[in-house]
Coordinates of C-alpha atoms and ligand atoms in Angstrom, one line a residue:
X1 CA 22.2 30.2 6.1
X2 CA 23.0 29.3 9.5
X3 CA 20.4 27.0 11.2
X4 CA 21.2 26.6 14.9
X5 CA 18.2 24.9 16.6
X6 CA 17.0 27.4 19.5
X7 CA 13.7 25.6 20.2
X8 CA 13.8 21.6 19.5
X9 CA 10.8 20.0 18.9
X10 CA 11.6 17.6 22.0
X11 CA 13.7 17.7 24.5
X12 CA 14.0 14.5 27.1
X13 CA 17.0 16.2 28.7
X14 CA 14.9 18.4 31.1
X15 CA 13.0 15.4 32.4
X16 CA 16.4 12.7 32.7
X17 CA 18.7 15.0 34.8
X18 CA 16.6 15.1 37.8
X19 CA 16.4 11.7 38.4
X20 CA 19.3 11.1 36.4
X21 CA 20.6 9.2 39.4
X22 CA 17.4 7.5 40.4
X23 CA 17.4 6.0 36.6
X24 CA 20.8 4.7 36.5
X25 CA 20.7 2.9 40.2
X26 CA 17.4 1.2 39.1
X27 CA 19.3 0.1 35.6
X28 CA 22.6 -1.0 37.8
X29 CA 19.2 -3.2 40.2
X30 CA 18.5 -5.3 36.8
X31 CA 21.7 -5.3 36.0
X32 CA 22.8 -6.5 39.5
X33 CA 20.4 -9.4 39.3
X34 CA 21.1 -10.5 35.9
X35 CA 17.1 -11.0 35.1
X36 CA 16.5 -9.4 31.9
X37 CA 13.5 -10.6 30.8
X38 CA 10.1 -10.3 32.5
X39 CA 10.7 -10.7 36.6
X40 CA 9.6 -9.3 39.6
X41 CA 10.7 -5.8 37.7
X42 CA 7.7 -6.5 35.0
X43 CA 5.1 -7.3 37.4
X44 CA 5.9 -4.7 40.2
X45 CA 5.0 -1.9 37.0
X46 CA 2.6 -4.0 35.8
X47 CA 0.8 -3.4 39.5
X48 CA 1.5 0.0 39.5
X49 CA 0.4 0.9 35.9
X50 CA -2.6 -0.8 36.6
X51 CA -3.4 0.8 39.9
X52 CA -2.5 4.5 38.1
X53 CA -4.9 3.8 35.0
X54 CA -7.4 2.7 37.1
X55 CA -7.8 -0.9 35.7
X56 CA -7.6 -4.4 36.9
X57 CA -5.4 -6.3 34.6
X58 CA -2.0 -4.5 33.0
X59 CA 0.1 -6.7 30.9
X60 CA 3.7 -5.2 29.9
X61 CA 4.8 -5.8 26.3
X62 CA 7.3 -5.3 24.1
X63 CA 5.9 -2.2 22.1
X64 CA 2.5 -0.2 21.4
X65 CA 2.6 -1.2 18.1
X66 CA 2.6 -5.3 19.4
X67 CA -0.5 -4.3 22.2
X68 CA -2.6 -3.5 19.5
X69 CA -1.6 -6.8 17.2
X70 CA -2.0 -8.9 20.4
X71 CA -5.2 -7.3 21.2
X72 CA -6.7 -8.6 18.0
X73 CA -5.5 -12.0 18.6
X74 CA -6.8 -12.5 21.8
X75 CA -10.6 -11.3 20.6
X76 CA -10.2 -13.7 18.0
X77 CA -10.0 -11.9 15.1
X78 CA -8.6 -12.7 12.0
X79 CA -9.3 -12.9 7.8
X80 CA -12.8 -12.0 7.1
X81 CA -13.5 -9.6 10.2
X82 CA -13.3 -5.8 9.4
X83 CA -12.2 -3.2 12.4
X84 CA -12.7 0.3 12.0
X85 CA -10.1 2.9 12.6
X86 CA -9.8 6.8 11.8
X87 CA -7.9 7.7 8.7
X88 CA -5.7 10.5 10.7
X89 CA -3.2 7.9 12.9
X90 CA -0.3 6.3 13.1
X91 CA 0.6 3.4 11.0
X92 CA 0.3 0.8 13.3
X93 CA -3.1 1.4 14.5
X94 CA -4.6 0.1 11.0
X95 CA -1.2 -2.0 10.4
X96 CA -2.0 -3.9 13.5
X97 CA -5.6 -4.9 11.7
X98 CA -4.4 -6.2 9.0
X99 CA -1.5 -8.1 9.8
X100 CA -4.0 -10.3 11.8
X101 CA -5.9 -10.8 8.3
X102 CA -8.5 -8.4 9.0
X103 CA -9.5 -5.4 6.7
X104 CA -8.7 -1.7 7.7
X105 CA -11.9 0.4 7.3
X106 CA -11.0 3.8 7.2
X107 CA -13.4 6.8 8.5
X108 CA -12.8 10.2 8.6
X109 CA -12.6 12.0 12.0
X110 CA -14.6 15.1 13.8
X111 CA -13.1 18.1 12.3
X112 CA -12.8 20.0 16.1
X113 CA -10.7 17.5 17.9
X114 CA -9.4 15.2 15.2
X115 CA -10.6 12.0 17.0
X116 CA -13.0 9.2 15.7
X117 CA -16.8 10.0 16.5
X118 CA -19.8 7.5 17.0
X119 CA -21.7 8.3 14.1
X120 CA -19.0 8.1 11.5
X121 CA -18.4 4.6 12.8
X122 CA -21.9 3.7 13.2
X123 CA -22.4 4.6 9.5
X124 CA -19.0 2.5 8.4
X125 CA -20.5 -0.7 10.3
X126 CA -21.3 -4.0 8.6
X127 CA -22.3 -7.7 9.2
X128 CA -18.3 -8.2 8.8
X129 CA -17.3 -5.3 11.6
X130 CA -15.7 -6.8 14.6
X131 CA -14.3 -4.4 16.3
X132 CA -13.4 -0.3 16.2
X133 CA -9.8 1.3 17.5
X134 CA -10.5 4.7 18.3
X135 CA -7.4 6.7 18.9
X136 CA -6.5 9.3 21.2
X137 CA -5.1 11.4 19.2
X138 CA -2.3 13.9 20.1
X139 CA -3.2 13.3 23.9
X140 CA -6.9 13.9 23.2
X141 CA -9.9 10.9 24.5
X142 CA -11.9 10.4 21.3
X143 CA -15.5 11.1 22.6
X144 CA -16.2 7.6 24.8
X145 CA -19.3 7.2 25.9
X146 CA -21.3 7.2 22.4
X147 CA -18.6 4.9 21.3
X148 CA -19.3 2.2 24.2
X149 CA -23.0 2.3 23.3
X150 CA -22.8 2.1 19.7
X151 CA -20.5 -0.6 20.5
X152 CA -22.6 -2.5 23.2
X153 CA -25.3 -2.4 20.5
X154 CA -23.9 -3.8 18.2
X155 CA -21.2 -6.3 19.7
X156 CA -18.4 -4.8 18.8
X157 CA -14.9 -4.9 20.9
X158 CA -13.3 -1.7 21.2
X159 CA -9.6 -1.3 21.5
X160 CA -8.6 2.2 22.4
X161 CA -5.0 3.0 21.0
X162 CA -4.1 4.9 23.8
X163 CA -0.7 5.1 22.4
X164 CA -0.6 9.1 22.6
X165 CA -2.5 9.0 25.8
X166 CA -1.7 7.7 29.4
X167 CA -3.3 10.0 31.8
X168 CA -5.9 11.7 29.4
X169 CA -9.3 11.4 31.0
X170 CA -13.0 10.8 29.6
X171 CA -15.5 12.1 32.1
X172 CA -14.9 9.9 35.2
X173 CA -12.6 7.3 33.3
X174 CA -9.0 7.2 32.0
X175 CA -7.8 6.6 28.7
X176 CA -7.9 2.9 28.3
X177 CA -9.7 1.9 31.0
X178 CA -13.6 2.1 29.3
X179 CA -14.0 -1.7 28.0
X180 CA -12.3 -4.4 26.1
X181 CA -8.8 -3.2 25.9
X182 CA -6.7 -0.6 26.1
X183 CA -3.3 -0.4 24.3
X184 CA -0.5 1.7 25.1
X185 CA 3.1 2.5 24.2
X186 CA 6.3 3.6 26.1
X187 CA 8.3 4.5 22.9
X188 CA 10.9 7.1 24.4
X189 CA 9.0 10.0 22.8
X190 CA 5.7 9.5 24.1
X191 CA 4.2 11.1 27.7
X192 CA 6.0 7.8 29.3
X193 CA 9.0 7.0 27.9
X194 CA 11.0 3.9 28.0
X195 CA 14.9 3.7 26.8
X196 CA 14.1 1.6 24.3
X197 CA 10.7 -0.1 23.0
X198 CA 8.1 -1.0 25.5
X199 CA 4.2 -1.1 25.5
X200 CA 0.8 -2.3 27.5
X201 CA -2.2 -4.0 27.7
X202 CA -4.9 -3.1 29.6
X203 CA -8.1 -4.7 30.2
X204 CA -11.1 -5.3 33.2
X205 CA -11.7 -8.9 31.7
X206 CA -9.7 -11.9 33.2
X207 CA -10.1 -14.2 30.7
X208 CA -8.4 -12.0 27.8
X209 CA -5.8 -10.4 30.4
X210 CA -5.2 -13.9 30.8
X211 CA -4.9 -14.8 26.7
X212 CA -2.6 -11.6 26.6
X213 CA -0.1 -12.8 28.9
X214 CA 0.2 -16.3 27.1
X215 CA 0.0 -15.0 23.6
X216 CA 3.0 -12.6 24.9
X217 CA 5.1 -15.5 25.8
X218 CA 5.0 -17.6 22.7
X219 CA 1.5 -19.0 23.1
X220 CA 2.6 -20.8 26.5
X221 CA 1.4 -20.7 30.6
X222 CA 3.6 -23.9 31.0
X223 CA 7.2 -24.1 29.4
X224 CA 7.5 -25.6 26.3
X225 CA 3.4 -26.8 26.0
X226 CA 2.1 -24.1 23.9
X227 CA -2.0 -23.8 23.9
X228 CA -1.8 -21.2 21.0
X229 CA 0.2 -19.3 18.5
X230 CA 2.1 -16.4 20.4
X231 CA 5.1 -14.2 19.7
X232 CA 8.1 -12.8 21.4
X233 CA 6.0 -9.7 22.9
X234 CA 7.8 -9.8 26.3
X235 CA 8.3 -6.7 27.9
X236 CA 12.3 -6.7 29.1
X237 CA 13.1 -5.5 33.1
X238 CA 15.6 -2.9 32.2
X239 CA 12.1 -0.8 30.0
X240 CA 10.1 -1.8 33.4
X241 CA 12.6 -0.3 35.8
X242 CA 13.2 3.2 33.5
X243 CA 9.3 3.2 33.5
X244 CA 8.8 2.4 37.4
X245 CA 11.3 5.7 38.2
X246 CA 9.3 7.8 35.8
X247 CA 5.9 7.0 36.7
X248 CA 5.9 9.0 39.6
X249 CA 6.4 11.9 37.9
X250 CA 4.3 11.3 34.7
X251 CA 1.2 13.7 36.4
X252 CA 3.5 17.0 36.8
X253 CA 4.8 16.3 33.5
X254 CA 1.5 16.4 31.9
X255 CA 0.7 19.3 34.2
X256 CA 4.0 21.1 32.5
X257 CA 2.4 20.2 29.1
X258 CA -1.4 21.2 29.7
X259 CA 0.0 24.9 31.5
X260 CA 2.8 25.2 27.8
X261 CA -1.0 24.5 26.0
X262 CA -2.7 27.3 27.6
X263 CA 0.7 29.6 27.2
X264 CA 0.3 29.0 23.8
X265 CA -3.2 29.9 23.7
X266 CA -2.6 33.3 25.6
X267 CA 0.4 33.8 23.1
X268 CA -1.3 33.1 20.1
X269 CA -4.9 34.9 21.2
X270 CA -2.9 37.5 22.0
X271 CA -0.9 38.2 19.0
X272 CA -4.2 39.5 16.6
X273 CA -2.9 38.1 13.1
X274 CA -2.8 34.8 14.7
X275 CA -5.9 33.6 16.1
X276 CA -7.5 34.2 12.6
X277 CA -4.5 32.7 10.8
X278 CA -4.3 28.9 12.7
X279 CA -6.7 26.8 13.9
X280 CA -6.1 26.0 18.3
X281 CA -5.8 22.7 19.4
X282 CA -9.4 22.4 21.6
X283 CA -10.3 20.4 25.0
X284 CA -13.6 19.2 25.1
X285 CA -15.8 19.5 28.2
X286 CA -15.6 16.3 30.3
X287 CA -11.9 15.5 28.2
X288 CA -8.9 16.1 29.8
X289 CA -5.9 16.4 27.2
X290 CA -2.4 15.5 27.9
X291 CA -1.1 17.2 24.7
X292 CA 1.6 14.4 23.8
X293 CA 1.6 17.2 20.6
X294 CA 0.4 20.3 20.9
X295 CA -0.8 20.6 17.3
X296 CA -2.0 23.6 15.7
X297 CA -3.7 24.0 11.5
X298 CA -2.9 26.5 9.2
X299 CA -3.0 27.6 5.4
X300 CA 0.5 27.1 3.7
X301 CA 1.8 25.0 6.3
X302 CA 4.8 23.6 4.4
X303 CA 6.4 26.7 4.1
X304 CA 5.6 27.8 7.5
X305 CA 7.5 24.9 8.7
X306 CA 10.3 25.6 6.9
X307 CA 10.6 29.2 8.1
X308 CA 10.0 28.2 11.6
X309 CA 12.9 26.1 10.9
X310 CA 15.5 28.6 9.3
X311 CA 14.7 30.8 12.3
X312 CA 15.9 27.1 14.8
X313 CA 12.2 25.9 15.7
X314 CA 11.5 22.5 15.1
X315 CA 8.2 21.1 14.2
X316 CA 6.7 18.5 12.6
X317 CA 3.8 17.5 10.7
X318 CA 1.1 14.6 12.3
X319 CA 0.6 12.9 9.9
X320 CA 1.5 14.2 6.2
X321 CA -0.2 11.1 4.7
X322 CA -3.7 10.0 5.9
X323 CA -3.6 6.2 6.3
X324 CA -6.5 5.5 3.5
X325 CA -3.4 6.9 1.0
X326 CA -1.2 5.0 2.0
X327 CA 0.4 1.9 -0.3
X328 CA 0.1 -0.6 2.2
X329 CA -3.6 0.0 2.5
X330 CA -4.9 0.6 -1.2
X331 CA -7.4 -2.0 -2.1
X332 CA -8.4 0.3 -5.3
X333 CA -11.7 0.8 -3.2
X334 CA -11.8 4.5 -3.2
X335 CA -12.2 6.1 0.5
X336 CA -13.4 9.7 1.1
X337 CA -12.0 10.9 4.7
X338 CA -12.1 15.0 3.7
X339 CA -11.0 15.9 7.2
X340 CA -8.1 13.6 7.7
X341 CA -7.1 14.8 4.2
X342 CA -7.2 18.3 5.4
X343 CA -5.6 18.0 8.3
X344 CA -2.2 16.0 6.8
X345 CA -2.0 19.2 4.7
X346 CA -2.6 22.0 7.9
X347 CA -1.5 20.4 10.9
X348 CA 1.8 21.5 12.9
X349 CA 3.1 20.1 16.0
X350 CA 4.9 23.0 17.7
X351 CA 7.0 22.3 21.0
X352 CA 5.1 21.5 24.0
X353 CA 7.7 18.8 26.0
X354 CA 7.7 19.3 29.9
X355 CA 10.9 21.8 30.5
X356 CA 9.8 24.1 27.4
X357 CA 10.8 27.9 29.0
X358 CA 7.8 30.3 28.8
X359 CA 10.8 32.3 26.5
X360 CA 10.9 29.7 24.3
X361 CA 7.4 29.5 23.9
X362 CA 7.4 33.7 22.8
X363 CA 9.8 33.0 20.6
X364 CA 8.1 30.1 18.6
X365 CA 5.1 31.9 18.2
X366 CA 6.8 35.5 17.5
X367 CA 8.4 33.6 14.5
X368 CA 5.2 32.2 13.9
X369 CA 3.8 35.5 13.7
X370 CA 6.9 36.9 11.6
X371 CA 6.2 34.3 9.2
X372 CA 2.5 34.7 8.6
X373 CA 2.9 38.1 7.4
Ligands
PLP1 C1 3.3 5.4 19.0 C2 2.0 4.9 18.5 C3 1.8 3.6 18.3 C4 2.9 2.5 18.3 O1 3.6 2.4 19.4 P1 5.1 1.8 19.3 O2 5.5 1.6 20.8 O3 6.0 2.8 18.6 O4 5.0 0.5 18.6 C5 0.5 3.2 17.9 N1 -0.5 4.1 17.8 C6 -0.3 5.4 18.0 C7 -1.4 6.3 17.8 C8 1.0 5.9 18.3 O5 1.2 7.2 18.5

């Protein structure tokens, strides 16, 4: 059977070709000055990242997935510490933890929005807790405030993986801009992407923004006298310029993506076999979401997705394995995260990228509709 792809689950194309050209001089800029590696490029988006998120201290890095493992570094912790994360993530959110020696503790996550609440984490907590990484999932704030205070009571750092999530708002403040440290990545498929791997650091304290920058650089303020173990976390020019053109437009991008959201929900609502047959994507009063996915649940969802895919409409599936399941985390310690298990086997990310035709979006969901029934 022919599969010709009529509605791609991403496409970058519609947001390149109009500033195509603006892209390509700032490339031929670094290439110009032959500085490749951190620069006046790296601290001029450093100042403006940090002046759009609302924070005082932005440190570029070399991926989202190195933010979070140099976040744990610089608050110190290591083998014997446990950090709580939800069970329905990425990888690297939980790899992150214990590649620093610390212990992943898994805890489920709210059934409505999919994000880590207060009260699981408050009930996962121990003398060994350290820290909690609460993600914002698919573009979504996990609920804030309750977070910060369970977290001021007890002393715990939080680290917001706010991978999914630059721009998204929590009442008056931005994802990754609440307290200790807010990670974030530029891989090219996220809201703000990069042409290759880049990340952030964010923080309000100068002390750690300070610890960042050294642990970035190999351990080192002054060449070649290293304080501290570090890495190669450096955040290259060529990322920083692609990310300096784009930021501009990064707020009518998410606007493209919030007004595909509510096209969908005017589609879907609309079409009667639907609403009762998948489960919406919600926004929470006081949460704005950026929908990096726009993902709907629904019953038989593996087959859905295949049909959606003979009929050319990619999807995929965030995430198919909940991280308590997977290998790398086993410690024969059974963990009970129902929701998170439920959701690997409902959820499906339909197209939502900024460029997505309003034609498109009636045909994705008249084949969704075609093959519910
Ligand atoms: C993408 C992502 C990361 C990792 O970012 P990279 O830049 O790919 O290393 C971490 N956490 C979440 C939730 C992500 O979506």
């Amino acid at each position: 059977m022919e599969r010709r792809v009529k509605v791609p689950l991403l496409d970058l194309q519609p947001q390149y070709l109009p500033i195509r050209a603006e892209l390509l001089s700032a490339l031929a800029r670094v290439c110009d000055s032959q500085q490749f590696i951190m620069g006046p490029e790296v601290e001029a988006l450093e100042a403006e990242l940090a002046g759009a998120i609302g924070v005082t201290h932005a440190v570029g890095v070399s991926s989202g997935t190195d933010a979070l493992l140099v976040a744990l570094q610089v608050l110190d912790i290591g083998p014997g510490d446990e950090v709580i994360v939800p069970a329905l993530s990425f990888v690297a959110t939980a790899s992150a933890v214990a590649r620093v020696g610390a212990a992943p503790v898994f805890v489920d996550v709210d059934p409505v929005t999919l994000t880590v609440e207060a009260g699981a984490v408050a009930a996962a907590c121990t003398p060994r807790t350290r820290a909690v990484i609460p993600v914002h999932l698919f573009g979504l704030c996990a609920d804030m405030d309750p977070l910060l205070s369970l977290a001021r009571s007890r002393g715990l750092a939080v680290i917001e993986d706010a991978a999914q999530a630059i721009g998204a708002t929590c009442g008056d403040r931005q994802a990754g801009a609440s307290d200790t440290v807010g990670c974030f990545s530029f891989f090219p498929t996220k809201n703000l992407g990069a042409f290759g791997e880049a990340g952030l650091l964010t923080t309000g304290d100068g002390a750690l923004a300070s610890r960042m920058r050294r642990v970035r650089n190999q351990g080192s303020d002054t060449k070649y006298r290293h304080t501290e173990l570090g890495g190669n976390f450096r955040l290259d020019a060529l990322q920083a310029a692609v990310l300096r053109v784009k930021l501009p437009h990064l707020a009518s991008w998410i606007e493209c993506r919030r007004a595909n959201a509510a096209a969908y929900g005017e589609l879907i609502r609309d079409t009667g076999r639907l609403a009762d047959a998948v489960t919406l994507p919600v926004e929470p009063e006081g949460r704005r979401h950026t929908f990096h996915q726009y993902v709907i649940r629904l019953a038989d969802r593996d087959r859905v997705r295949t049909e959606l895919a003979v009929r050319g409409v990619g999807t995929e599936i965030y995430y198919p394995v909940p991280l308590h399941r997977q290998p790398c985390f086993t410690t024969g310690v059974p963990v009970d995260c129902p929701v998170a298990e439920a959701a690997a086997r409902q959820a499906l990310a339909l197209p939502i990228f900024p460029g997505l035709t309003r034609d498109q979006q009636a045909y994705v969901v008249s084949s969704l509709a075609e093959v519910l029934t």
